[in-house]
Structures are given as C-alpha cells and as structure tokens.
Amino acid sequence: YRAEIDVLDAELMDVILRRFAVARKIGALKYKAGMSVVSPARAAMVIERAGQVAEAKGLDGQFIRKFYTLMLDVIHAIDYAHARKSDD
C-alpha cells in the first residue's frame, strides 16, 4: 500500500502544480488588464464550494476549506510578488 500512497502523492502534486499554473495565468491576465490579482469574494466562493463538494463526497469539509485557504493564500502571495516584479 505504501507504493500506492506514493503514486497518489505524486498525482496530487501534479494536480496542485497544474492548478498553480492556471492561477498564475489568470493573475497575469488580471494584472495586464489593470485588475486586482486577488478577488476576496471569488476566493471565499471557491473555498466554500470546495468544502461543500468535500462534504457531499463524505470528506471533512473543514479540512478541505483549510487546505484551500492555505493554497489560495500561497497562490495570492505568488501573484502579488509577480505583480511587484512586473512593476520594477
């Protein structure tokens, strides 16, 4: 089973990396358009939706909300850093 967990962990990392890449593209487009790279309302909606989907699938919704909050915080920090570099 350990090998199966290792494979799942690698797949999870791949999905997270793909999500980060898409989020970076969105952040760059927003920045170029003069928009705020972060939308707190959108982030709250994404977090809540993830929690609800998790609960519907029998997972701990609070855990998933915390996970998404952390993930979005990191993505937003990267977006802000990229925006600051673009201003230099």
PDB file of C-alpha atoms in Angstrom:
ATOM      1  CA  TYR A   1       0.000   0.000   0.000  1.00  0.00           C
ATOM      2  CA  ARG A   2       2.906   2.364   0.567  1.00  0.00           C
ATOM      3  CA  ALA A   3       3.744   2.321  -3.126  1.00  0.00           C
ATOM      4  CA  GLU A   4       0.119   3.157  -3.924  1.00  0.00           C
ATOM      5  CA  ILE A   5       0.256   6.105  -1.494  1.00  0.00           C
ATOM      6  CA  ASP A   6       3.481   7.278  -3.153  1.00  0.00           C
ATOM      7  CA  VAL A   7       1.781   7.211  -6.562  1.00  0.00           C
ATOM      8  CA  LEU A   8      -1.234   9.103  -5.221  1.00  0.00           C
ATOM      9  CA  ASP A   9       1.030  11.701  -3.596  1.00  0.00           C
ATOM     10  CA  ALA A  10       2.817  12.248  -6.912  1.00  0.00           C
ATOM     11  CA  GLU A  11      -0.530  12.609  -8.711  1.00  0.00           C
ATOM     12  CA  LEU A  12      -1.704  15.084  -6.065  1.00  0.00           C
ATOM     13  CA  MET A  13       1.451  17.169  -6.556  1.00  0.00           C
ATOM     14  CA  ASP A  14       0.872  17.168 -10.324  1.00  0.00           C
ATOM     15  CA  VAL A  15      -2.698  18.411  -9.880  1.00  0.00           C
ATOM     16  CA  ILE A  16      -1.595  21.117  -7.432  1.00  0.00           C
ATOM     17  CA  LEU A  17       1.135  22.253  -9.842  1.00  0.00           C
ATOM     18  CA  ARG A  18      -1.374  22.417 -12.697  1.00  0.00           C
ATOM     19  CA  ARG A  19      -3.752  24.449 -10.531  1.00  0.00           C
ATOM     20  CA  PHE A  20      -0.968  26.864  -9.581  1.00  0.00           C
ATOM     21  CA  ALA A  21      -0.001  27.266 -13.244  1.00  0.00           C
ATOM     22  CA  VAL A  22      -3.555  28.125 -14.291  1.00  0.00           C
ATOM     23  CA  ALA A  23      -3.946  30.507 -11.334  1.00  0.00           C
ATOM     24  CA  ARG A  24      -0.693  32.262 -12.330  1.00  0.00           C
ATOM     25  CA  LYS A  25      -2.008  32.712 -15.869  1.00  0.00           C
ATOM     26  CA  ILE A  26      -5.231  34.218 -14.531  1.00  0.00           C
ATOM     27  CA  GLY A  27      -3.271  36.511 -12.199  1.00  0.00           C
ATOM     28  CA  ALA A  28      -1.078  37.694 -15.075  1.00  0.00           C
ATOM     29  CA  LEU A  29      -4.095  38.414 -17.272  1.00  0.00           C
ATOM     30  CA  LYS A  30      -5.776  40.350 -14.471  1.00  0.00           C
ATOM     31  CA  TYR A  31      -2.609  42.338 -13.827  1.00  0.00           C
ATOM     32  CA  LYS A  32      -2.201  43.210 -17.511  1.00  0.00           C
ATOM     33  CA  ALA A  33      -5.840  44.332 -17.595  1.00  0.00           C
ATOM     34  CA  GLY A  34      -5.254  46.592 -14.587  1.00  0.00           C
ATOM     35  CA  MET A  35      -7.448  44.478 -12.338  1.00  0.00           C
ATOM     36  CA  SER A  36      -6.711  43.365  -8.809  1.00  0.00           C
ATOM     37  CA  VAL A  37      -4.986  39.989  -8.983  1.00  0.00           C
ATOM     38  CA  VAL A  38      -6.976  38.805  -5.965  1.00  0.00           C
ATOM     39  CA  SER A  39     -10.733  38.767  -5.577  1.00  0.00           C
ATOM     40  CA  PRO A  40     -11.639  38.051  -1.937  1.00  0.00           C
ATOM     41  CA  ALA A  41     -15.246  37.309  -2.909  1.00  0.00           C
ATOM     42  CA  ARG A  42     -14.146  34.778  -5.525  1.00  0.00           C
ATOM     43  CA  ALA A  43     -11.673  33.174  -3.115  1.00  0.00           C
ATOM     44  CA  ALA A  44     -14.394  32.812  -0.469  1.00  0.00           C
ATOM     45  CA  MET A  45     -16.723  31.238  -3.026  1.00  0.00           C
ATOM     46  CA  VAL A  46     -14.036  28.761  -4.180  1.00  0.00           C
ATOM     47  CA  ILE A  47     -13.252  27.796  -0.584  1.00  0.00           C
ATOM     48  CA  GLU A  48     -16.889  27.313   0.344  1.00  0.00           C
ATOM     49  CA  ARG A  49     -17.665  25.347  -2.823  1.00  0.00           C
ATOM     50  CA  ALA A  50     -14.686  23.055  -2.177  1.00  0.00           C
ATOM     51  CA  GLY A  51     -15.910  22.432   1.367  1.00  0.00           C
ATOM     52  CA  GLN A  52     -19.402  21.615   0.156  1.00  0.00           C
ATOM     53  CA  VAL A  53     -18.120  19.265  -2.551  1.00  0.00           C
ATOM     54  CA  ALA A  54     -15.900  17.556   0.027  1.00  0.00           C
ATOM     55  CA  GLU A  55     -18.831  17.066   2.386  1.00  0.00           C
ATOM     56  CA  ALA A  56     -21.011  15.691  -0.417  1.00  0.00           C
ATOM     57  CA  LYS A  57     -18.265  13.131  -1.085  1.00  0.00           C
ATOM     58  CA  GLY A  58     -18.000  12.168   2.585  1.00  0.00           C
ATOM     59  CA  LEU A  59     -14.832  14.148   3.330  1.00  0.00           C
ATOM     60  CA  ASP A  60     -14.221  16.602   6.146  1.00  0.00           C
ATOM     61  CA  GLY A  61     -15.361  19.930   4.718  1.00  0.00           C
ATOM     62  CA  GLN A  62     -13.488  21.963   7.321  1.00  0.00           C
ATOM     63  CA  PHE A  63     -10.210  20.261   6.429  1.00  0.00           C
ATOM     64  CA  ILE A  64     -10.752  20.981   2.738  1.00  0.00           C
ATOM     65  CA  ARG A  65     -11.685  24.606   3.485  1.00  0.00           C
ATOM     66  CA  LYS A  66      -8.450  24.997   5.470  1.00  0.00           C
ATOM     67  CA  PHE A  67      -6.467  23.332   2.684  1.00  0.00           C
ATOM     68  CA  TYR A  68      -7.983  25.617   0.051  1.00  0.00           C
ATOM     69  CA  THR A  69      -7.457  28.679   2.229  1.00  0.00           C
ATOM     70  CA  LEU A  70      -3.772  27.840   2.561  1.00  0.00           C
ATOM     71  CA  MET A  71      -3.425  27.021  -1.122  1.00  0.00           C
ATOM     72  CA  LEU A  72      -5.113  30.257  -2.225  1.00  0.00           C
ATOM     73  CA  ASP A  73      -3.036  32.287   0.242  1.00  0.00           C
ATOM     74  CA  VAL A  74       0.125  30.904  -1.358  1.00  0.00           C
ATOM     75  CA  ILE A  75      -1.180  31.491  -4.881  1.00  0.00           C
ATOM     76  CA  HIS A  76      -2.141  35.065  -3.998  1.00  0.00           C
ATOM     77  CA  ALA A  77       1.288  35.722  -2.481  1.00  0.00           C
ATOM     78  CA  ILE A  78       2.901  34.468  -5.692  1.00  0.00           C
ATOM     79  CA  ASP A  79       0.570  36.654  -7.780  1.00  0.00           C
ATOM     80  CA  TYR A  80       1.383  39.743  -5.702  1.00  0.00           C
ATOM     81  CA  ALA A  81       5.120  39.029  -5.930  1.00  0.00           C
ATOM     82  CA  HIS A  82       4.860  38.609  -9.695  1.00  0.00           C
ATOM     83  CA  ALA A  83       2.897  41.852  -9.992  1.00  0.00           C
ATOM     84  CA  ARG A  84       5.539  43.729  -7.957  1.00  0.00           C
ATOM     85  CA  LYS A  85       8.329  42.312 -10.160  1.00  0.00           C
ATOM     86  CA  SER A  86       6.440  43.437 -13.256  1.00  0.00           C
ATOM     87  CA  ASP A  87       6.342  46.980 -11.849  1.00  0.00           C
ATOM     88  CA  ASP A  88      10.130  47.088 -11.408  1.00  0.00           C
TER      89      ASP A  88
END
